[in-house]
Coordinates of C-alpha atoms and ligand atoms in Angstrom, one line a residue:
X71 CA 22.4 -36.5 -8.4
X72 CA 25.9 -37.5 -9.4
X73 CA 26.2 -34.4 -11.6
X74 CA 25.2 -32.2 -8.6
X75 CA 27.7 -34.0 -6.4
X76 CA 30.5 -33.7 -9.0
X77 CA 29.8 -29.9 -9.3
X78 CA 30.1 -29.5 -5.5
X79 CA 33.2 -31.7 -5.2
X80 CA 35.0 -29.9 -8.0
X81 CA 35.2 -26.9 -5.6
X82 CA 35.6 -24.4 -8.4
X83 CA 32.1 -24.6 -10.1
X84 CA 30.8 -21.2 -10.8
X85 CA 27.8 -20.5 -8.6
X86 CA 25.5 -19.7 -11.5
X87 CA 26.1 -23.2 -13.0
X88 CA 24.3 -24.8 -10.0
X89 CA 21.1 -23.1 -11.1
X90 CA 21.4 -25.0 -14.5
X91 CA 22.0 -28.5 -13.1
X92 CA 19.1 -30.8 -13.5
X93 CA 17.3 -31.7 -10.2
X94 CA 16.1 -35.3 -10.2
X95 CA 12.5 -36.2 -9.6
X96 CA 13.2 -38.3 -6.6
X97 CA 15.9 -38.5 -3.9
X98 CA 17.2 -40.7 -1.1
X99 CA 16.0 -39.8 2.3
X100 CA 15.7 -41.2 5.9
X101 CA 12.1 -41.6 6.7
X102 CA 9.6 -42.9 9.2
X103 CA 6.4 -44.4 7.9
X104 CA 2.9 -43.5 9.1
X105 CA 1.8 -47.1 9.1
X106 CA 4.6 -48.0 11.5
X107 CA 3.4 -45.5 14.2
X108 CA 2.1 -48.3 16.4
X109 CA 5.0 -50.7 15.9
X110 CA 6.5 -50.2 19.4
X111 CA 3.2 -50.3 21.4
X112 CA 3.8 -52.0 24.8
X113 CA 7.6 -51.9 24.5
X114 CA 9.6 -49.9 27.1
X115 CA 11.0 -46.6 25.8
X116 CA 14.6 -47.7 26.2
X117 CA 13.9 -50.9 24.2
X118 CA 12.4 -49.1 21.2
X119 CA 15.0 -49.5 18.4
X120 CA 15.3 -46.6 15.9
X121 CA 17.0 -49.1 13.5
X122 CA 13.6 -50.7 13.0
X123 CA 11.6 -47.6 12.3
X124 CA 14.0 -45.4 10.3
X125 CA 14.0 -46.4 6.6
X126 CA 16.1 -45.3 3.6
X127 CA 13.7 -44.5 0.8
X128 CA 13.5 -42.9 -2.6
X129 CA 10.9 -40.1 -2.3
X130 CA 9.6 -37.5 -4.6
X131 CA 11.3 -34.0 -4.7
X132 CA 8.7 -31.6 -3.4
X133 CA 7.6 -28.6 -5.5
X134 CA 9.4 -25.4 -4.5
X135 CA 7.2 -22.7 -3.1
X136 CA 7.7 -18.9 -2.6
X137 CA 10.4 -18.0 -0.1
X138 CA 11.9 -21.5 -0.1
X139 CA 15.2 -23.1 -1.1
X140 CA 16.1 -26.6 -2.3
X141 CA 19.5 -27.6 -0.9
X142 CA 21.8 -30.5 -1.9
X143 CA 22.7 -31.9 1.5
X144 CA 26.3 -32.9 2.0
X145 CA 26.0 -33.8 5.7
X146 CA 23.5 -33.7 8.6
X147 CA 23.5 -34.7 12.2
X148 CA 21.5 -36.6 14.8
X149 CA 19.4 -34.7 17.2
X150 CA 17.3 -36.1 20.0
X151 CA 14.2 -35.0 18.1
X152 CA 15.0 -37.7 15.5
X153 CA 15.1 -40.2 18.4
X154 CA 11.7 -39.0 19.5
X155 CA 10.3 -39.3 16.0
X156 CA 11.7 -42.7 15.5
X157 CA 10.3 -44.2 18.7
X158 CA 7.0 -42.3 18.2
X159 CA 7.2 -40.6 21.6
X160 CA 5.8 -38.7 23.3
X161 CA 3.5 -38.6 20.2
X162 CA 3.8 -39.6 16.6
X163 CA 5.2 -36.7 14.5
X164 CA 2.6 -37.4 11.8
X165 CA 0.1 -35.5 13.9
X166 CA 2.3 -32.4 13.5
X167 CA 2.4 -32.9 9.7
X168 CA -1.4 -33.3 9.5
X169 CA -1.9 -30.1 11.5
X170 CA 0.6 -28.2 9.4
X171 CA -1.1 -29.5 6.3
X172 CA -4.4 -27.9 7.3
X173 CA -2.7 -24.4 7.3
X174 CA -2.5 -23.8 3.5
X175 CA -2.2 -25.6 0.2
X176 CA 1.6 -25.0 0.4
X177 CA 1.8 -26.6 3.8
X178 CA -0.3 -29.5 2.6
X179 CA 2.8 -30.8 0.7
X180 CA 4.2 -31.8 4.2
X181 CA 1.3 -34.1 5.1
X182 CA 2.5 -37.3 3.6
X183 CA 2.5 -41.0 4.7
X184 CA 6.2 -40.7 5.3
X185 CA 8.3 -38.1 7.2
X186 CA 11.8 -37.2 6.0
X187 CA 13.5 -36.4 9.3
X188 CA 16.5 -34.4 10.4
X189 CA 16.9 -30.8 11.7
X190 CA 20.5 -30.0 10.6
X191 CA 22.2 -29.7 7.3
X192 CA 25.3 -28.3 5.5
X193 CA 25.1 -28.2 1.8
X194 CA 24.7 -26.1 -1.4
X195 CA 21.7 -24.2 -2.6
X196 CA 20.3 -25.7 -5.9
X197 CA 17.1 -23.7 -6.5
X198 CA 15.3 -20.9 -4.8
X199 CA 11.6 -20.1 -5.0
X200 CA 9.9 -16.8 -6.0
X201 CA 10.8 -13.9 -3.8
X202 CA 14.2 -15.2 -2.7
X203 CA 17.0 -12.8 -3.5
X204 CA 19.6 -13.0 -0.7
X205 CA 20.5 -16.6 -1.5
X206 CA 21.4 -17.9 -4.9
X207 CA 22.1 -21.4 -6.3
X208 CA 25.7 -22.4 -5.5
X209 CA 25.8 -20.8 -2.0
X210 CA 27.4 -23.0 0.6
X211 CA 25.1 -23.0 3.6
X212 CA 23.9 -24.4 6.8
X213 CA 20.3 -24.2 7.9
X214 CA 18.8 -23.6 11.3
X215 CA 15.6 -25.4 12.1
X216 CA 13.2 -22.6 12.9
X217 CA 10.2 -22.7 10.5
X218 CA 7.8 -19.8 11.0
X219 CA 5.1 -18.1 8.9
X220 CA 5.2 -14.7 10.6
X221 CA 1.7 -13.7 9.3
X222 CA 0.3 -12.8 12.7
X223 CA 1.9 -10.2 15.0
X224 CA 2.9 -12.4 17.9
X225 CA 6.2 -13.4 16.5
X226 CA 7.3 -10.1 15.2
X227 CA 9.6 -9.3 18.1
X228 CA 10.8 -12.8 18.9
X229 CA 10.3 -15.2 16.0
X230 CA 10.0 -18.1 18.4
X231 CA 6.7 -16.7 19.5
X232 CA 5.1 -17.0 16.1
X233 CA 1.8 -19.1 16.5
X234 CA 2.9 -21.2 13.5
X235 CA 6.4 -21.9 14.9
X236 CA 7.7 -25.3 14.0
X237 CA 11.0 -27.2 14.1
X238 CA 11.9 -28.1 10.5
X239 CA 12.5 -31.9 10.0
X240 CA 10.5 -32.7 13.2
X241 CA 7.3 -30.8 12.9
X242 CA 7.7 -30.3 9.2
X243 CA 8.7 -32.7 6.4
X244 CA 11.6 -32.7 4.0
X245 CA 14.3 -32.6 6.7
X246 CA 18.1 -32.8 6.5
X247 CA 18.8 -36.5 6.8
X248 CA 18.6 -36.9 3.0
X249 CA 20.3 -36.0 -0.3
X250 CA 18.0 -33.0 -0.7
X251 CA 16.1 -30.8 1.7
X252 CA 13.5 -28.2 1.4
X253 CA 13.8 -25.2 3.8
X254 CA 12.5 -21.7 4.0
X255 CA 15.2 -19.4 2.6
X256 CA 15.4 -17.4 5.9
X257 CA 16.6 -20.6 7.6
X258 CA 19.8 -20.4 5.6
X259 CA 23.1 -19.1 7.0
X260 CA 26.6 -19.1 5.6
X261 CA 28.5 -22.4 6.1
X262 CA 31.5 -21.7 8.3
X263 CA 34.4 -21.8 5.8
X264 CA 36.9 -23.5 8.1
X265 CA 34.8 -26.6 8.7
X266 CA 34.2 -29.8 6.8
X267 CA 30.6 -30.5 5.7
X268 CA 30.0 -32.9 8.6
X269 CA 31.5 -30.5 11.2
X270 CA 29.5 -27.6 9.8
X271 CA 26.3 -29.6 9.9
X272 CA 26.7 -30.7 13.5
X273 CA 26.3 -27.6 15.7
X274 CA 23.0 -26.1 14.3
X275 CA 20.1 -27.2 16.4
X276 CA 21.9 -27.6 19.7
X277 CA 24.2 -24.7 19.4
X278 CA 21.3 -22.3 18.7
X279 CA 19.3 -23.8 21.5
X280 CA 22.1 -23.5 24.0
X281 CA 22.8 -19.9 23.0
X282 CA 19.2 -18.8 23.7
X283 CA 18.8 -20.9 26.8
X284 CA 22.0 -19.7 28.5
X285 CA 23.3 -16.5 26.8
X286 CA 20.3 -14.6 25.3
X287 CA 18.2 -12.2 27.4
X288 CA 15.3 -14.4 26.4
X289 CA 17.0 -17.2 28.4
X290 CA 19.5 -17.3 31.2
X291 CA 21.1 -13.9 30.3
X292 CA 24.4 -15.2 31.7
X293 CA 27.0 -12.7 32.9
X294 CA 30.6 -12.9 33.9
X295 CA 31.3 -14.7 37.1
X296 CA 28.0 -16.7 37.1
X297 CA 28.2 -20.2 38.4
X298 CA 26.4 -22.3 35.8
X299 CA 25.3 -25.9 36.5
X300 CA 25.2 -27.8 33.3
X301 CA 23.6 -31.2 33.2
X302 CA 25.0 -33.6 30.5
X303 CA 27.9 -31.1 30.0
X304 CA 29.5 -33.1 27.2
X305 CA 26.3 -34.0 25.5
X306 CA 24.6 -32.4 22.5
X307 CA 23.3 -29.3 24.3
X308 CA 25.8 -29.4 27.2
X309 CA 28.9 -29.4 25.0
X310 CA 27.8 -26.0 23.7
X311 CA 26.6 -24.7 27.1
X312 CA 30.0 -25.5 28.6
X313 CA 31.7 -23.5 25.8
X314 CA 29.4 -20.6 26.2
X315 CA 29.9 -20.5 30.0
X316 CA 33.7 -20.5 29.5
X317 CA 33.6 -17.9 26.7
X318 CA 31.4 -15.6 28.6
X319 CA 33.5 -15.6 31.8
X320 CA 31.2 -17.8 33.8
X321 CA 32.2 -20.8 35.8
X322 CA 30.6 -24.0 34.5
X323 CA 29.9 -26.8 37.0
X324 CA 29.7 -29.7 34.7
X325 CA 27.6 -32.8 35.5
X326 CA 28.5 -36.0 33.5
X327 CA 28.2 -39.7 33.9
X328 CA 31.7 -41.1 33.2
X329 CA 35.4 -40.3 33.5
X330 CA 35.7 -40.0 29.6
X331 CA 33.0 -37.3 29.6
X332 CA 34.7 -35.6 32.6
X333 CA 37.9 -35.5 30.6
X334 CA 36.2 -33.9 27.6
X335 CA 34.9 -31.2 29.9
X336 CA 38.4 -30.6 31.3
X337 CA 39.8 -30.4 27.8
X338 CA 37.3 -27.6 27.0
X339 CA 38.7 -25.7 30.0
X340 CA 36.1 -26.6 32.7
X341 CA 37.5 -27.3 36.2
X342 CA 34.5 -28.0 38.3
X343 CA 33.1 -31.4 37.4
X344 CA 30.7 -33.9 39.0
X345 CA 30.6 -37.5 37.9
X346 CA 27.0 -38.3 38.8
X347 CA 27.5 -42.0 38.5
X348 CA 30.6 -42.2 40.6
X349 CA 28.9 -40.0 43.3
X350 CA 25.7 -42.0 43.1
X351 CA 23.0 -39.4 43.5
X352 CA 19.5 -40.8 43.9
X353 CA 17.2 -37.9 43.8
X354 CA 14.2 -40.3 43.8
X355 CA 13.7 -42.9 46.5
X356 CA 11.1 -44.6 44.3
X357 CA 9.0 -43.5 41.3
X358 CA 6.9 -41.2 43.4
X359 CA 9.1 -39.9 46.2
X360 CA 12.1 -37.6 46.0
X361 CA 14.8 -37.6 48.6
X362 CA 15.7 -34.0 49.7
X363 CA 18.7 -35.4 51.5
X364 CA 20.2 -36.2 48.1
X365 CA 19.4 -32.6 46.9
X366 CA 21.3 -31.4 49.9
X367 CA 24.2 -33.8 49.3
X368 CA 24.4 -32.5 45.7
X369 CA 24.2 -28.9 46.9
X370 CA 27.0 -29.5 49.4
X371 CA 29.2 -31.0 46.7
X372 CA 28.6 -27.9 44.5
X373 CA 29.6 -25.6 47.4
X374 CA 32.7 -27.7 47.9
X375 CA 33.7 -27.2 44.3
X376 CA 32.8 -23.4 44.1
X377 CA 34.3 -22.5 47.5
X378 CA 30.9 -22.1 49.2
X379 CA 28.8 -20.5 46.4
X380 CA 25.6 -21.6 44.9
X381 CA 24.4 -21.8 41.4
X382 CA 23.3 -18.7 39.5
X383 CA 21.9 -20.5 36.4
X384 CA 20.9 -24.1 36.0
X385 CA 21.0 -25.4 32.4
X386 CA 18.2 -27.9 32.7
X387 CA 17.0 -30.6 30.2
X388 CA 16.9 -34.0 31.9
X389 CA 13.6 -33.0 33.5
X390 CA 11.8 -35.1 36.0
X391 CA 14.8 -36.9 37.4
X392 CA 16.8 -33.8 38.2
X393 CA 14.4 -30.9 38.4
X394 CA 13.8 -31.0 42.1
X395 CA 17.6 -30.9 42.7
X396 CA 18.0 -28.2 40.2
X397 CA 15.5 -25.9 41.9
X398 CA 17.1 -26.7 45.3
X399 CA 20.7 -25.9 44.4
X400 CA 20.0 -22.5 42.6
X401 CA 21.0 -19.5 44.7
X402 CA 18.5 -17.0 46.0
X403 CA 17.3 -14.9 43.0
X404 CA 18.9 -17.4 40.6
X405 CA 17.5 -18.9 37.4
X406 CA 16.6 -22.4 36.2
X407 CA 16.4 -22.5 32.4
X408 CA 14.6 -25.5 31.0
X409 CA 14.3 -26.7 27.4
X410 CA 13.4 -30.4 27.7
X411 CA 12.4 -33.3 29.9
X412 CA 14.4 -36.3 28.6
X413 CA 13.6 -38.4 31.7
X414 CA 9.9 -37.3 32.0
X415 CA 7.9 -34.1 31.6
X416 CA 5.8 -34.2 34.8
X417 CA 8.3 -32.3 37.0
X418 CA 8.1 -32.1 40.8
X419 CA 9.9 -29.7 43.0
X420 CA 9.5 -28.1 46.4
X421 CA 8.0 -24.7 45.6
X422 CA 9.0 -23.3 49.0
X423 CA 12.6 -23.3 47.8
X424 CA 11.5 -21.4 44.7
X425 CA 9.2 -18.7 46.0
X426 CA 10.9 -18.0 49.4
X427 CA 14.2 -17.5 47.6
X428 CA 12.8 -15.6 44.6
X429 CA 14.2 -18.1 42.1
X430 CA 12.9 -18.1 38.5
X431 CA 12.1 -20.9 36.1
X432 CA 12.6 -19.8 32.5
X433 CA 11.4 -21.9 29.6
X434 CA 13.4 -21.9 26.5
X435 CA 12.9 -23.6 23.1
X436 CA 15.3 -23.5 20.1
X437 CA 16.2 -19.9 19.2
X438 CA 14.8 -17.1 17.2
X439 CA 16.2 -16.1 13.8
X440 CA 18.5 -13.5 15.2
X441 CA 19.8 -15.8 18.0
X442 CA 20.4 -18.5 15.5
X443 CA 22.4 -16.2 13.3
X444 CA 24.5 -15.0 16.2
X445 CA 25.2 -18.6 17.3
X446 CA 26.3 -19.6 13.8
X447 CA 28.4 -16.4 13.5
X448 CA 30.3 -17.5 16.6
X449 CA 31.0 -20.9 15.0
X450 CA 32.1 -19.2 11.7
X451 CA 34.5 -17.0 13.7
X452 CA 36.1 -19.9 15.5
X453 CA 34.9 -18.8 18.9
X454 CA 32.7 -21.8 19.5
X455 CA 33.6 -25.2 18.0
X456 CA 31.7 -28.2 16.8
X457 CA 31.6 -31.2 19.1
X458 CA 31.4 -33.9 16.5
X459 CA 32.6 -37.3 17.9
X460 CA 31.7 -39.7 15.2
X461 CA 30.1 -39.8 11.7
X462 CA 27.9 -42.4 10.1
X463 CA 26.8 -43.1 6.5
X464 CA 23.2 -42.1 5.6
X465 CA 22.2 -45.8 5.5
X466 CA 23.3 -46.3 9.1
X467 CA 21.2 -43.4 10.5
X468 CA 19.3 -45.9 12.5
X469 CA 22.4 -47.0 14.4
X470 CA 23.4 -43.3 14.8
X471 CA 20.0 -42.6 16.4
X472 CA 20.3 -45.7 18.6
X473 CA 23.7 -44.4 20.0
X474 CA 22.0 -41.2 21.0
X475 CA 18.9 -43.0 22.4
X476 CA 21.2 -45.2 24.5
X477 CA 23.4 -42.3 25.6
X478 CA 26.4 -44.2 24.1
X479 CA 27.6 -41.1 22.3
X480 CA 29.7 -38.0 23.0
X481 CA 28.8 -34.5 21.8
X482 CA 27.3 -34.7 18.4
X483 CA 26.9 -37.7 16.0
X484 CA 27.2 -36.7 12.3
X485 CA 25.7 -38.3 9.2
X486 CA 27.3 -38.1 5.7
X487 CA 24.5 -37.5 3.1
X488 CA 25.9 -36.7 -0.3
X489 CA 29.5 -36.3 0.9
X490 CA 31.3 -39.5 -0.1
X491 CA 33.8 -39.2 2.8
X492 CA 34.7 -37.1 5.8
X493 CA 37.1 -34.2 5.6
X494 CA 35.7 -32.4 2.5
X495 CA 34.4 -28.8 2.2
X496 CA 37.1 -26.8 4.0
X497 CA 37.5 -23.4 2.3
X498 CA 39.5 -21.5 4.9
X499 CA 42.5 -23.7 5.9
X500 CA 44.2 -20.9 7.7
X501 CA 41.4 -20.3 10.2
X502 CA 41.0 -24.1 10.6
X503 CA 44.7 -24.5 11.5
X504 CA 44.3 -22.0 14.3
X505 CA 41.5 -24.1 15.9
X506 CA 42.1 -27.6 14.7
X507 CA 42.6 -29.1 18.2
X508 CA 39.4 -27.6 19.5
X509 CA 37.5 -28.7 16.4
X510 CA 38.7 -32.3 17.0
X511 CA 38.3 -32.3 20.7
X512 CA 35.4 -34.8 20.8
X513 CA 36.7 -37.0 17.9
X514 CA 36.9 -40.7 18.7
X515 CA 36.5 -40.3 22.4
Ligands
LIG14 N1 13.7 -27.3 23.2 C1 14.7 -27.4 22.4 O1 14.8 -26.5 21.5 C2 15.6 -28.5 22.4 C3 16.8 -28.5 21.6 C4 17.7 -29.5 21.7 C5 17.5 -30.6 22.5 N2 16.3 -30.6 23.2 C6 16.1 -31.8 24.1 O2 17.1 -31.7 25.2 C7 17.4 -33.0 25.6 C8 18.9 -33.2 25.5 O3 19.3 -33.1 24.2 P1 20.8 -33.4 23.8 O4 20.9 -33.2 22.3 O5 21.7 -32.6 24.7 O6 20.9 -34.9 24.1 P2 22.2 -35.8 24.5 O7 23.3 -35.6 23.5 O8 21.7 -37.2 24.7 O9 22.8 -35.2 25.9 C9 22.0 -35.2 27.0 C10 22.8 -35.6 28.2 O10 22.1 -35.3 29.4 C11 22.5 -36.2 30.4 N3 21.3 -36.9 30.9 C12 20.4 -37.7 30.3 N4 19.5 -38.2 31.1 C13 19.9 -37.7 32.3 C14 19.3 -37.9 33.6 N5 18.2 -38.7 33.8 N6 19.9 -37.3 34.7 C15 21.0 -36.5 34.5 N7 21.6 -36.3 33.3 C16 21.0 -36.9 32.2 C17 23.4 -37.2 29.7 O11 24.8 -36.9 30.0 P3 25.6 -37.7 31.1 O12 25.3 -39.1 31.0 O13 27.0 -37.4 30.8 O14 25.2 -37.1 32.5 C18 23.2 -37.0 28.2 O15 24.4 -37.3 27.5 C19 16.6 -34.0 24.7 O16 15.4 -34.3 25.4 C20 16.2 -33.1 23.5 O17 15.0 -33.5 22.8 C21 15.4 -29.6 23.3

């Protein structure tokens, strides 16, 4: 592995030389173990500790199949899906791997007693399987996390609709929190040249998700002038949703839980900010009963900020705790886009506010191939920026996931895989210098 790393760090290794480097038989990877799946039984979600379930193991390099690529991973990032995997909620991800394994002999490789996690990467292609021509060894890449088979017709218009759609590193094995990763070659995209490895690895999953959920016609189809309510506006998804709203001429109304987070939103250019802790919204009186008076107080606050207007698009992901309020504050004919349920997936809202006012709830999940490419292109052009706040070593991935689980982080949390230190991998210093403040906005907050 050292030879591979030396070749990458040299910066001037001819691309074809990467194809001749020996690939080791095993590699270091962050895993969860199948026989740990019951380890947190009876423990409250918030007390389940990813440091106990995430292991750093040496695992066998998988055989490379047709249409696939083996990538040397320089850096990766934590997504909430790694938190879900590590606390075995809402289900153990080994069920996903078993189901995938039944699909074909090739997919069977994924059904193992360990799961290499991680749905983001920046690195260098080492090997490509039969049928891959667009990507060659030596290419500096990032990978989006959409894994599809595309054999049936359902996904031919929108690859997210493929019946065999999976999130790589969550519903498949051989993810990005490791020294090597196995991806389908059509997940690969060019690494933005002005970013370091860890910066380039960090936007992937959340950037593509936010793009579809808010900008794409498959999601919110946002237009100039829209008022966009963004929950967790400085978080993983929200940090990108806020940038997309501002870039697209919309007005973000950012909801956050602290002054630090409010300050980050301001530094991105947002002006309308609600600190939900300071203003003490209690949308639920108890576990079963919501409080419409609190929805109204929240709606009144939004009107105060917007000069009397309501919300065109709600960027929803907290779920049960906020969904009733989200439906209430949306304007007549407006849209609630949802991609998650962090606080609980059994949502409750007053349907009278929805149907009488012709509001729409639109579900959104990751992004199709094209949307992913477009979202990465915006990063590569310096029009959307990474939101990396902090980087951990691969062996500290458990702590990194705990930070995200406890909402103790800002923006994105990165992980160095093969990269020995931060700051490496920049190939376009000039473009970087134009955007360096924006790139570092979330750093050390
Ligand atoms: N379907 C998909 O494709 C997809 C893709 C990415 C993520 N997700 C899911 O989306 C969710 C968020 O992911 P993320 O990466 O943005 O996570 P994140 O970095 O933890 O950010 C989420 C933010 O939401 C806010 N929040 C959390 N619980 C809340 C609550 N009960 N009420 C109001 N606000 C709350 C918090 O911000 P404040 O404390 O500042 O308010 C938190 O920082 C996760 O469940 C994740 O699994 C889904």
